[in-house]
C-alpha cells in the first residue's frame, strides 16, 4: 500500500530539512518540494497535509516567495511555520508588518489549549522565535491560539478550513513540546496513520528493485560508508548474485575497516570484489604534500582502479549509487539526482558501460538509512559508522604520507574512538577523529628526551556539515585518551585538542 504523504513546501528557511526529518520521525512520509510547485502537481500528489517552511524573506517585499491562494481551497490541511505562517495570514486577508519588537531565540509563550494542536500541553512553555515581521491583523475566520509578550499572534488557526500557523519553530529542540505540536497537526488534523516504517519500506524497496532489474546485472562501488553499505545490503536482498560490489581498499582507511567491510559482505549472497590497492595509492602519493593534489590523485586513481575491475566483469545493466534524500533536496528539484550521481562517482558514468543508474536510498534521510541498515541485518559497526572523507586518512596525515605515519595515525585514532565509545559518547557526536600533524616537539619519557609528532584530536557536532561546533568532551575522556595514545603508540609525545568551530576552521585539517 502506498504511504500517506505530507508535502513540505520549501520557502528557503534554514530548518527545512529538519522539518522533514521531524515529520518522518512521527512515522509519516513527507517530501520537500520548492514553493513554486504548481497547484496541479500538488493535487496530483494527493497529500494528507501541507507544511509551509520558514524563509529569509519578508512577505511584504516585492517578489517575495508566494503560492497560489487557491491552495487554501483544496480542502487539504495546511500548517504554516514562521514565514509560512505570515504568508498564510497575508494570503487569507490578514496583515503582516514589521514587528515593533523583533524576537530571536527562546521566548516564553502562552497557549490556548482548546486548539487541537495544543490540547494536553502546558499552558505556558518556551518556543524558538526568529522573526522581524509579525501578524498585525488576523485574517477573517482565524483566531490567535498562542501569544508572547511581544507577539500577539504566535500561533493562529481556522479549524473549519483546517488552516494552522505557528510563528515560532516547533521543529527545533529549543521549542518545548514542538514535536508533540507537529504530531498533533499530523495525527489530529491531517488524519495520519503513521504508516512510514523502515520494516515495511525494506520489503517494498526490495520488491521494487526486483521488479525493475529482473535478471539484469548491477554494479556498485562500495566505499564501506553507511550509505553504500546499506545500498549494497538492500540490493543483495533483492537480487543476490546479480549484484557485484567492488570495494577499493585505498589503504587510507581506519584501523580494521577494510576487513570489517569484507567480513560483512562476504557473508551476503553477492559477488564481492576487494581490491587491495594500498601500495598503488601510496606510490602515487609519494612526495605529495598539497591537500588538493592528494584529493585529486586519490579521486582519479580510485576511478582507474574501479574501471579496471569493472572491465573484468563486463557489461552491466545498472550502476547503483547510495544517493540519499538530503543530496536530492540540496541539488534542487528536477534532475537533482543526476547532478549528484556524477558528483558522487567522479565521472564513472561516462566510462563504465551501463544502461541506467539506480538509487534505492534516494528518499531516505541518514537516520532512516541507518534504521534500514539494521532492519536488513547489517552489523552496528557499519550502520553507525561516522562520516569519513573519500580521501580518508590521506587528509588526516598532514604533509607527506608514508606508511609509517598512516600506521601511527591509525593506532591513535583507534584509541580515541575506543575511549569515546567507552565513555558512551559514540552516537552523540557528529564526527571525531585524530590528525597526525607534521610538527615535532621535544618531550621527556622515562629519563630520556624525545622528539616526536604532535597528534591533534578533533570532535565536532553538526547538522549540515557546513557549520560545526567543537564538542565539549569531558576532561577525563581527553585525559584517558591522551595517556593511552602516548603510552601505546610510538612516535607521539604531545596531544592537543582542537577547539575551533567551523567557520573559521573546517572539520578536516586538510
Ligand atoms: P570540511 O573539512 O570541509 O568537511 O569542513 C565537511 C565534511 O566533508 C567531509 N570531507 C570530505 N568528504 N571527500 C569527501 O567525500 C573529501 O574530499 C572531503 N573533505 C572533507 C568531512 O569529513 C566532513 O564530514
Short mmCIF file of C-alpha atoms and ligand atoms in Angstrom, two decimals:
data_model
loop_
_atom_site.label_atom_id
_atom_site.label_comp_id
_atom_site.label_asym_id
_atom_site.label_seq_id
_atom_site.Cartn_x
_atom_site.Cartn_y
_atom_site.Cartn_z
CA UNK A 1 0.00 0.00 0.00
CA UNK A 2 1.20 3.50 -0.79
CA UNK A 3 2.27 5.66 2.14
CA UNK A 4 0.29 8.71 3.08
CA UNK A 5 2.18 11.83 2.03
CA UNK A 6 2.75 15.19 3.69
CA UNK A 7 4.10 17.81 1.33
CA UNK A 8 6.58 20.35 2.66
CA UNK A 9 6.77 23.48 0.56
CA UNK A 10 10.21 24.99 0.83
CA UNK A 11 10.47 28.78 1.16
CA UNK A 12 14.22 28.71 1.74
CA UNK A 13 14.39 28.57 5.52
CA UNK A 14 17.36 27.13 7.35
CA UNK A 15 15.36 24.41 9.12
CA UNK A 16 13.60 22.92 6.10
CA UNK A 17 15.28 19.54 6.18
CA UNK A 18 14.81 19.43 9.91
CA UNK A 19 11.05 19.84 9.49
CA UNK A 20 11.03 16.93 7.06
CA UNK A 21 13.06 14.77 9.43
CA UNK A 22 10.70 15.59 12.30
CA UNK A 23 7.68 14.58 10.23
CA UNK A 24 9.37 11.31 9.32
CA UNK A 25 10.22 10.76 13.00
CA UNK A 26 6.47 10.80 13.55
CA UNK A 27 6.30 7.82 11.12
CA UNK A 28 4.71 9.96 8.44
CA UNK A 29 6.23 10.04 4.95
CA UNK A 30 6.93 13.51 3.59
CA UNK A 31 8.60 15.12 0.61
CA UNK A 32 10.17 18.54 0.30
CA UNK A 33 9.25 20.47 -2.83
CA UNK A 34 10.01 24.03 -3.95
CA UNK A 35 7.23 26.54 -3.19
CA UNK A 36 6.87 27.03 -6.94
CA UNK A 37 5.37 23.56 -7.38
CA UNK A 38 2.22 24.16 -9.47
CA UNK A 39 -1.15 23.58 -7.87
CA UNK A 40 -1.95 20.86 -10.39
CA UNK A 41 1.16 18.94 -9.29
CA UNK A 42 0.25 19.38 -5.65
CA UNK A 43 -3.19 17.97 -6.31
CA UNK A 44 -1.74 15.04 -8.21
CA UNK A 45 0.42 14.10 -5.25
CA UNK A 46 -2.71 13.90 -3.11
CA UNK A 47 -1.08 14.88 0.20
CA UNK A 48 -2.90 14.48 3.51
CA UNK A 49 -1.36 17.76 4.67
CA UNK A 50 0.92 20.58 3.55
CA UNK A 51 3.54 22.39 5.63
CA UNK A 52 4.97 25.76 4.62
CA UNK A 53 8.52 26.23 5.89
CA UNK A 54 10.11 29.43 7.13
CA UNK A 55 12.24 31.57 4.85
CA UNK A 56 14.57 34.57 4.89
CA UNK A 57 12.22 37.00 3.09
CA UNK A 58 9.60 39.44 4.25
CA UNK A 59 6.13 38.66 2.88
CA UNK A 60 5.70 42.40 2.32
CA UNK A 61 8.69 42.64 -0.03
CA UNK A 62 8.08 42.86 -3.76
CA UNK A 63 8.53 39.48 -5.42
CA UNK A 64 8.56 37.63 -2.10
CA UNK A 65 8.02 33.85 -2.50
CA UNK A 66 4.34 33.04 -2.54
CA UNK A 67 1.80 30.40 -3.59
CA UNK A 68 -1.46 30.40 -5.46
CA UNK A 69 -4.10 31.31 -2.81
CA UNK A 70 -6.32 28.63 -4.36
CA UNK A 71 -4.10 26.18 -2.46
CA UNK A 72 -6.13 27.04 0.65
CA UNK A 73 -9.30 25.98 -1.14
CA UNK A 74 -8.12 22.42 -1.87
CA UNK A 75 -9.51 21.21 1.44
CA UNK A 76 -6.06 19.92 2.43
CA UNK A 77 -4.88 20.90 5.93
CA UNK A 78 -2.04 23.44 5.87
CA UNK A 79 0.43 24.33 8.61
CA UNK A 80 2.47 27.50 8.06
CA UNK A 81 5.67 27.92 10.04
CA UNK A 82 7.33 31.32 10.61
CA UNK A 83 7.46 32.88 7.12
CA UNK A 84 4.92 30.25 6.09
CA UNK A 85 2.58 31.40 8.85
CA UNK A 86 2.90 35.04 7.79
CA UNK A 87 2.30 34.10 4.17
CA UNK A 88 -0.84 32.22 5.12
CA UNK A 89 -2.05 35.24 7.11
CA UNK A 90 -1.41 37.61 4.22
CA UNK A 91 -2.93 35.43 1.50
CA UNK A 92 -6.02 34.78 3.62
CA UNK A 93 -6.63 38.51 4.05
CA UNK A 94 -4.74 39.41 7.22
CA UNK A 95 -1.95 41.93 7.66
CA UNK A 96 1.75 41.41 8.25
CA UNK A 97 4.08 44.25 9.20
CA UNK A 98 7.41 44.98 10.82
CA UNK A 99 7.25 43.88 14.45
CA UNK A 100 7.79 46.71 16.97
CA UNK A 101 9.94 44.29 18.95
CA UNK A 102 11.74 41.59 17.00
CA UNK A 103 12.03 38.20 18.64
CA UNK A 104 15.05 35.91 18.32
CA UNK A 105 15.76 32.86 20.40
CA UNK A 106 13.99 31.31 23.35
CA UNK A 107 10.75 33.08 24.20
CA UNK A 108 8.01 32.24 26.65
CA UNK A 109 4.59 31.72 25.06
CA UNK A 110 1.07 31.21 26.39
CA UNK A 111 -1.13 28.68 24.61
CA UNK A 112 -4.85 28.26 24.17
CA UNK A 113 -5.34 24.62 24.98
CA UNK A 114 -8.67 24.41 23.24
CA UNK A 115 -6.68 24.22 19.99
CA UNK A 116 -6.23 20.72 18.56
CA UNK A 117 -2.52 21.43 18.32
CA UNK A 118 -2.02 22.31 21.98
CA UNK A 119 -4.53 20.32 23.97
CA UNK A 120 -2.98 18.34 26.81
CA UNK A 121 0.16 20.51 26.63
CA UNK A 122 1.21 23.05 29.29
CA UNK A 123 -0.44 26.46 29.11
CA UNK A 124 2.94 28.19 29.16
CA UNK A 125 6.17 26.98 27.58
CA UNK A 126 9.29 28.08 25.72
CA UNK A 127 9.32 28.44 21.95
CA UNK A 128 12.11 29.25 19.48
CA UNK A 129 11.44 32.54 17.70
CA UNK A 130 13.28 34.08 14.77
CA UNK A 131 11.32 36.86 13.11
CA UNK A 132 11.44 40.55 12.14
CA UNK A 133 7.82 40.75 10.93
CA UNK A 134 4.66 39.82 12.77
CA UNK A 135 0.99 39.27 12.06
CA UNK A 136 -0.58 42.61 12.93
CA UNK A 137 -4.14 41.68 11.93
CA UNK A 138 -5.62 38.19 11.74
CA UNK A 139 -7.40 37.11 8.58
CA UNK A 140 -11.14 36.75 8.89
CA UNK A 141 -12.23 33.47 10.41
CA UNK A 142 -8.88 32.96 12.16
CA UNK A 143 -8.16 33.20 15.88
CA UNK A 144 -4.92 33.58 17.79
CA UNK A 145 -4.07 30.44 19.78
CA UNK A 146 -0.74 31.49 21.30
CA UNK A 147 0.95 34.75 22.20
CA UNK A 148 4.15 36.04 23.74
CA UNK A 149 4.88 39.33 25.49
CA UNK A 150 5.67 40.98 22.15
CA UNK A 151 3.82 38.86 19.64
CA UNK A 152 0.01 38.76 19.83
CA UNK A 153 -0.20 36.03 17.18
CA UNK A 154 2.41 33.40 17.98
CA UNK A 155 0.01 30.78 16.59
CA UNK A 156 -3.25 31.04 14.70
CA UNK A 157 -5.89 28.78 13.25
CA UNK A 158 -9.05 28.44 11.27
CA UNK A 159 -10.08 24.92 12.28
CA UNK A 160 -13.11 24.90 9.97
CA UNK A 161 -10.80 25.28 6.95
CA UNK A 162 -8.07 23.23 8.67
CA UNK A 163 -5.53 26.05 8.31
CA UNK A 164 -2.95 26.44 11.09
CA UNK A 165 0.08 28.64 11.64
CA UNK A 166 2.94 28.95 14.11
CA UNK A 167 5.18 31.99 14.18
CA UNK A 168 7.84 30.02 16.10
CA UNK A 169 9.74 26.91 15.03
CA UNK A 170 8.25 23.73 16.52
CA UNK A 171 10.87 21.66 14.69
CA UNK A 172 13.87 22.85 16.72
CA UNK A 173 14.66 21.25 20.05
CA UNK A 174 14.52 24.58 21.89
CA UNK A 175 10.76 24.67 21.42
CA UNK A 176 9.31 22.67 24.30
CA UNK A 177 6.74 20.11 23.11
CA UNK A 178 7.38 21.16 19.50
CA UNK A 179 7.34 17.53 18.35
CA UNK A 180 4.01 16.96 20.06
CA UNK A 181 2.57 20.03 18.32
CA UNK A 182 3.69 18.68 14.94
CA UNK A 183 2.37 15.27 15.86
CA UNK A 184 -0.98 16.80 16.75
CA UNK A 185 -1.15 18.51 13.38
CA UNK A 186 -0.29 15.28 11.57
CA UNK A 187 -2.47 12.88 13.52
CA UNK A 188 -5.35 15.03 14.85
CA UNK A 189 -5.76 17.37 11.90
CA UNK A 190 -4.45 15.51 8.84
CA UNK A 191 -5.56 12.05 9.93
CA UNK A 192 -2.11 10.48 9.60
CA UNK A 193 -1.93 6.74 10.23
CA UNK A 194 1.81 6.67 10.98
CA UNK A 195 2.47 4.20 8.18
CA UNK A 196 6.07 5.17 7.38
CA UNK A 197 8.21 2.42 8.89
CA UNK A 198 11.54 1.01 7.84
CA UNK A 199 10.48 -2.63 8.05
CA UNK A 200 7.70 -2.16 5.53
CA UNK A 201 9.91 0.17 3.46
CA UNK A 202 12.57 -2.54 3.24
CA UNK A 203 10.06 -5.10 1.95
CA UNK A 204 8.68 -2.70 -0.61
CA UNK A 205 12.06 -1.42 -1.78
CA UNK A 206 13.32 -4.97 -2.25
CA UNK A 207 10.25 -5.84 -4.31
CA UNK A 208 10.61 -2.70 -6.42
CA UNK A 209 14.27 -3.35 -7.20
CA UNK A 210 13.44 -6.95 -8.14
CA UNK A 211 10.73 -5.84 -10.49
CA UNK A 212 12.82 -3.16 -12.12
CA UNK A 213 16.03 -5.12 -12.51
CA UNK A 214 14.66 -8.52 -13.48
CA UNK A 215 17.62 -10.66 -14.42
CA UNK A 216 19.87 -7.64 -15.02
CA UNK A 217 23.31 -7.12 -13.53
CA UNK A 218 24.09 -4.34 -11.04
CA UNK A 219 27.45 -2.83 -10.21
CA UNK A 220 28.13 -0.88 -7.01
CA UNK A 221 31.23 0.93 -5.84
CA UNK A 222 31.24 0.05 -2.15
CA UNK A 223 33.17 2.51 0.00
CA UNK A 224 32.40 0.96 3.35
CA UNK A 225 30.50 4.09 4.39
CA UNK A 226 26.96 3.87 5.75
CA UNK A 227 25.14 4.77 2.53
CA UNK A 228 26.91 2.47 0.13
CA UNK A 229 26.85 -0.37 2.67
CA UNK A 230 23.10 -0.11 3.22
CA UNK A 231 22.59 0.22 -0.52
CA UNK A 232 24.57 -2.99 -1.02
CA UNK A 233 22.63 -4.82 1.68
CA UNK A 234 19.32 -3.81 0.14
CA UNK A 235 20.35 -4.80 -3.36
CA UNK A 236 21.78 -8.08 -2.16
CA UNK A 237 18.41 -8.95 -0.58
CA UNK A 238 16.73 -8.05 -3.84
CA UNK A 239 18.91 -9.64 -6.49
CA UNK A 240 21.66 -11.62 -4.73
CA UNK A 241 24.49 -12.53 -7.06
CA UNK A 242 23.29 -10.32 -9.86
CA UNK A 243 24.95 -7.61 -7.76
CA UNK A 244 28.70 -7.12 -7.83
CA UNK A 245 30.23 -4.84 -5.19
CA UNK A 246 33.66 -3.50 -5.90
CA UNK A 247 35.43 -2.38 -2.78
CA UNK A 248 38.63 -0.50 -3.48
CA UNK A 249 40.80 -0.56 -0.38
CA UNK A 250 42.96 2.52 -0.84
CA UNK A 251 44.99 1.83 2.27
CA UNK A 252 43.72 5.17 3.60
CA UNK A 253 41.03 3.62 5.78
CA UNK A 254 40.86 3.49 9.55
CA UNK A 255 42.13 0.55 11.56
CA UNK A 256 40.43 -2.76 10.63
CA UNK A 257 37.89 -1.00 8.41
CA UNK A 258 38.74 -2.85 5.22
CA UNK A 259 38.48 -6.23 6.96
CA UNK A 260 35.20 -5.24 8.61
CA UNK A 261 33.66 -4.38 5.26
CA UNK A 262 34.90 -7.64 3.77
CA UNK A 263 33.60 -9.65 6.71
CA UNK A 264 30.12 -8.13 6.49
CA UNK A 265 29.75 -8.58 2.75
CA UNK A 266 31.43 -11.92 2.30
CA UNK A 267 28.54 -13.37 4.31
CA UNK A 268 25.99 -11.94 1.90
CA UNK A 269 24.92 -13.65 -1.31
CA UNK A 270 26.59 -11.05 -3.55
CA UNK A 271 29.68 -11.03 -5.69
CA UNK A 272 32.16 -9.10 -3.59
CA UNK A 273 35.45 -7.93 -5.03
CA UNK A 274 38.03 -6.40 -2.74
CA UNK A 275 40.89 -4.67 -4.48
CA UNK A 276 43.86 -4.22 -2.19
CA UNK A 277 45.38 -1.16 -3.75
CA UNK A 278 47.20 0.34 -0.75
CA UNK A 279 50.68 0.20 -2.20
CA UNK A 280 49.44 1.53 -5.54
CA UNK A 281 47.90 4.56 -3.81
CA UNK A 282 50.91 5.11 -1.56
CA UNK A 283 53.15 5.07 -4.60
CA UNK A 284 51.05 7.69 -6.37
CA UNK A 285 51.04 9.90 -3.27
CA UNK A 286 54.78 9.75 -2.65
CA UNK A 287 56.22 13.19 -2.07
CA UNK A 288 52.84 14.94 -2.31
CA UNK A 289 52.07 17.43 0.48
CA UNK A 290 49.39 19.66 -1.02
CA UNK A 291 45.90 18.65 0.24
CA UNK A 292 44.11 19.36 -3.02
CA UNK A 293 46.66 17.36 -5.00
CA UNK A 294 46.18 14.45 -2.59
CA UNK A 295 42.41 14.60 -3.13
CA UNK A 296 42.75 14.76 -6.88
CA UNK A 297 45.19 11.88 -7.09
CA UNK A 298 43.05 9.67 -4.87
CA UNK A 299 39.88 10.54 -6.80
CA UNK A 300 41.47 9.80 -10.15
CA UNK A 301 43.22 6.63 -9.07
CA UNK A 302 40.05 5.38 -7.46
CA UNK A 303 38.24 5.66 -10.75
CA UNK A 304 41.06 3.99 -12.61
CA UNK A 305 41.19 1.02 -10.25
CA UNK A 306 37.39 0.73 -10.23
CA UNK A 307 37.23 0.80 -14.02
CA UNK A 308 39.86 -1.88 -14.37
CA UNK A 309 37.83 -4.18 -12.13
CA UNK A 310 34.55 -3.25 -13.81
CA UNK A 311 36.00 -4.18 -17.20
CA UNK A 312 36.72 -7.68 -15.90
CA UNK A 313 33.02 -8.04 -15.07
CA UNK A 314 31.90 -6.88 -18.48
CA UNK A 315 28.62 -5.22 -19.45
CA UNK A 316 26.32 -4.36 -16.57
CA UNK A 317 22.78 -3.07 -16.79
CA UNK A 318 22.68 -0.82 -13.75
CA UNK A 319 25.13 1.25 -11.79
CA UNK A 320 23.87 1.61 -8.21
CA UNK A 321 24.55 4.61 -6.02
CA UNK A 322 23.93 5.40 -2.38
CA UNK A 323 22.48 8.87 -3.02
CA UNK A 324 20.29 9.93 -0.08
CA UNK A 325 17.46 12.45 0.30
CA UNK A 326 19.47 15.45 1.57
CA UNK A 327 21.56 15.23 -1.64
CA UNK A 328 18.36 15.24 -3.66
CA UNK A 329 16.88 18.21 -1.81
CA UNK A 330 20.10 20.21 -1.86
CA UNK A 331 20.51 19.87 -5.57
CA UNK A 332 17.02 21.33 -6.08
CA UNK A 333 14.16 19.80 -7.99
CA UNK A 334 14.17 18.14 -11.39
CA UNK A 335 17.31 16.35 -12.40
CA UNK A 336 18.82 16.67 -8.93
CA UNK A 337 19.76 13.03 -8.72
CA UNK A 338 21.75 13.10 -11.92
CA UNK A 339 23.85 16.05 -10.81
CA UNK A 340 24.72 14.31 -7.59
CA UNK A 341 25.34 10.98 -9.22
CA UNK A 342 28.07 12.38 -11.39
CA UNK A 343 29.49 14.19 -8.44
CA UNK A 344 29.47 11.07 -6.26
CA UNK A 345 31.34 8.81 -8.58
CA UNK A 346 33.58 11.39 -10.17
CA UNK A 347 32.73 10.69 -13.79
CA UNK A 348 32.20 6.95 -13.68
CA UNK A 349 29.02 7.03 -15.76
CA UNK A 350 31.00 8.23 -18.76
CA UNK A 351 33.46 5.39 -18.74
CA UNK A 352 31.69 2.29 -17.46
CA UNK A 353 29.12 0.78 -19.79
CA UNK A 354 25.66 0.56 -18.22
CA UNK A 355 22.09 1.46 -19.09
CA UNK A 356 20.75 3.18 -16.05
CA UNK A 357 21.55 4.43 -12.56
CA UNK A 358 19.56 3.10 -9.64
CA UNK A 359 19.44 4.88 -6.31
CA UNK A 360 17.39 2.86 -3.85
CA UNK A 361 18.05 5.23 -0.91
CA UNK A 362 17.17 8.48 -2.62
CA UNK A 363 14.06 9.05 -0.49
CA UNK A 364 15.73 8.45 2.86
CA UNK A 365 17.38 10.66 5.45
CA UNK A 366 20.57 9.47 7.12
CA UNK A 367 18.86 8.26 10.29
CA UNK A 368 16.43 6.30 8.14
CA UNK A 369 19.28 4.80 6.15
CA UNK A 370 20.74 3.61 9.45
CA UNK A 371 17.41 2.17 10.59
CA UNK A 372 17.07 0.41 7.24
CA UNK A 373 20.61 -0.97 7.57
CA UNK A 374 19.74 -2.50 10.94
CA UNK A 375 16.49 -3.83 9.51
CA UNK A 376 18.49 -5.54 6.76
CA UNK A 377 20.77 -7.13 9.33
CA UNK A 378 23.94 -5.08 8.83
CA UNK A 379 26.25 -5.06 11.87
CA UNK A 380 26.28 -1.98 14.11
CA UNK A 381 29.88 -1.13 13.25
CA UNK A 382 28.80 -0.45 9.67
CA UNK A 383 25.40 1.07 10.40
CA UNK A 384 26.74 3.53 12.98
CA UNK A 385 29.95 4.38 11.17
CA UNK A 386 30.58 8.11 11.31
CA UNK A 387 31.11 10.05 8.08
CA UNK A 388 34.56 9.55 6.62
CA UNK A 389 36.02 11.64 3.81
CA UNK A 390 36.57 9.93 0.47
CA UNK A 391 40.34 10.56 0.56
CA UNK A 392 40.37 9.02 4.02
CA UNK A 393 43.40 9.28 6.27
CA UNK A 394 45.31 10.98 3.45
CA UNK A 395 43.82 14.30 4.58
CA UNK A 396 44.44 13.49 8.24
CA UNK A 397 48.17 12.94 7.82
CA UNK A 398 49.38 16.48 7.35
CA UNK A 399 52.13 16.80 4.78
CA UNK A 400 53.68 13.83 3.04
CA UNK A 401 52.01 10.46 3.54
CA UNK A 402 54.11 7.46 4.48
CA UNK A 403 53.10 4.02 5.60
CA UNK A 404 54.70 4.65 8.97
CA UNK A 405 52.71 7.84 9.53
CA UNK A 406 49.49 6.11 8.46
CA UNK A 407 50.12 3.33 10.96
CA UNK A 408 50.78 5.80 13.77
CA UNK A 409 47.58 7.68 12.96
CA UNK A 410 45.50 4.51 12.64
CA UNK A 411 46.52 3.31 16.10
CA UNK A 412 45.99 6.71 17.72
CA UNK A 413 42.64 7.21 16.02
CA UNK A 414 41.54 3.75 17.13
CA UNK A 415 42.32 4.56 20.77
CA UNK A 416 40.41 7.85 20.57
CA UNK A 417 37.37 6.08 19.12
CA UNK A 418 37.66 3.36 21.72
CA UNK A 419 37.68 5.89 24.57
CA UNK A 420 34.74 7.79 23.10
CA UNK A 421 32.80 4.52 22.90
CA UNK A 422 33.75 3.55 26.46
CA UNK A 423 32.53 6.93 27.69
CA UNK A 424 29.19 6.35 25.90
CA UNK A 425 29.59 9.34 23.56
CA UNK A 426 29.77 7.32 20.37
CA UNK A 427 26.33 8.11 18.94
CA UNK A 428 26.04 11.65 20.19
CA UNK A 429 28.99 13.17 18.31
CA UNK A 430 28.77 14.02 14.63
CA UNK A 431 32.37 13.29 13.75
CA UNK A 432 35.50 12.64 15.79
CA UNK A 433 38.98 11.64 14.73
CA UNK A 434 42.70 12.09 15.20
CA UNK A 435 45.02 14.11 12.95
CA UNK A 436 48.75 13.46 12.70
CA UNK A 437 50.30 16.90 12.41
CA UNK A 438 53.54 17.48 10.62
CA UNK A 439 55.03 19.08 13.72
CA UNK A 440 57.51 17.54 16.11
CA UNK A 441 58.38 18.81 19.53
CA UNK A 442 60.54 17.94 22.49
CA UNK A 443 59.25 15.69 25.25
CA UNK A 444 60.58 13.59 28.05
CA UNK A 445 59.73 9.95 28.60
CA UNK A 446 61.39 7.91 31.29
CA UNK A 447 64.68 9.71 31.67
CA UNK A 448 65.13 10.37 28.03
CA UNK A 449 64.47 13.23 25.68
CA UNK A 450 62.04 12.57 22.84
CA UNK A 451 61.48 14.48 19.62
CA UNK A 452 58.22 13.20 18.20
CA UNK A 453 54.96 14.05 16.50
CA UNK A 454 52.12 16.15 17.86
CA UNK A 455 48.73 14.50 17.45
CA UNK A 456 45.52 16.54 17.34
CA UNK A 457 42.12 15.25 18.44
CA UNK A 458 39.00 16.68 16.84
CA UNK A 459 35.33 16.16 17.74
CA UNK A 460 32.51 18.21 16.23
CA UNK A 461 28.76 18.33 16.21
CA UNK A 462 26.99 19.47 13.12
CA UNK A 463 23.61 19.18 11.46
CA UNK A 464 24.66 20.04 7.93
CA UNK A 465 28.49 19.82 7.81
CA UNK A 466 28.51 23.42 6.53
CA UNK A 467 28.88 24.67 10.08
CA UNK A 468 30.10 22.73 13.09
CA UNK A 469 30.75 23.27 16.75
CA UNK A 470 33.60 21.62 18.65
CA UNK A 471 32.39 19.17 21.25
CA UNK A 472 32.97 19.92 24.93
CA UNK A 473 34.31 16.47 25.74
CA UNK A 474 34.84 15.75 29.42
CA UNK A 475 38.45 16.34 30.54
CA UNK A 476 38.55 12.76 31.84
CA UNK A 477 37.89 11.36 28.36
CA UNK A 478 40.58 13.58 26.86
CA UNK A 479 42.95 12.66 29.66
CA UNK A 480 42.49 8.90 29.27
CA UNK A 481 42.83 9.16 25.51
CA UNK A 482 46.00 11.21 25.80
CA UNK A 483 47.65 8.90 28.33
CA UNK A 484 46.80 5.80 26.34
CA UNK A 485 47.97 7.17 23.00
CA UNK A 486 51.32 8.34 24.31
CA UNK A 487 51.87 5.03 26.08
CA UNK A 488 50.55 2.66 23.46
CA UNK A 489 51.52 4.32 20.17
CA UNK A 490 55.11 5.09 19.31
CA UNK A 491 56.37 8.43 17.99
CA UNK A 492 53.74 10.68 19.57
CA UNK A 493 54.77 12.73 22.58
CA UNK A 494 52.22 15.54 22.59
CA UNK A 495 48.44 15.66 22.18
CA UNK A 496 46.31 18.73 21.55
CA UNK A 497 42.54 19.13 21.34
CA UNK A 498 41.12 21.26 18.53
CA UNK A 499 38.78 23.90 19.98
CA UNK A 500 37.85 25.72 16.78
CA UNK A 501 34.41 25.61 15.24
CA UNK A 502 33.54 25.78 11.54
CA UNK A 503 33.77 28.54 10.44
CA UNK A 504 36.50 29.74 10.83
CA UNK A 505 38.13 26.30 10.68
CA UNK A 506 36.93 23.37 8.57
CA UNK A 507 36.13 19.97 10.04
CA UNK A 508 39.07 18.21 8.41
CA UNK A 509 42.51 19.77 8.79
CA UNK A 510 43.29 19.48 5.11
P1 LIG B 1 35.24 20.14 5.89
O1 LIG B 1 36.63 19.71 6.24
O2 LIG B 1 35.12 20.71 4.51
O3 LIG B 1 34.37 18.81 5.91
O4 LIG B 1 34.64 21.04 6.93
C1 LIG B 1 32.98 18.73 5.82
C2 LIG B 1 32.59 17.26 5.74
O5 LIG B 1 33.03 16.72 4.49
C3 LIG B 1 33.95 15.66 4.71
N1 LIG B 1 35.02 15.82 3.70
C4 LIG B 1 35.10 15.10 2.56
N2 LIG B 1 34.33 14.12 2.08
N3 LIG B 1 35.72 13.96 0.18
C5 LIG B 1 34.66 13.53 0.90
O6 LIG B 1 33.97 12.61 0.48
C6 LIG B 1 36.54 14.95 0.58
O7 LIG B 1 37.50 15.31 -0.09
C7 LIG B 1 36.21 15.55 1.84
N4 LIG B 1 36.78 16.55 2.57
C8 LIG B 1 36.02 16.70 3.69
C9 LIG B 1 34.45 15.83 6.13
O8 LIG B 1 34.89 14.59 6.69
C10 LIG B 1 33.23 16.39 6.80
O9 LIG B 1 32.31 15.37 7.13
#
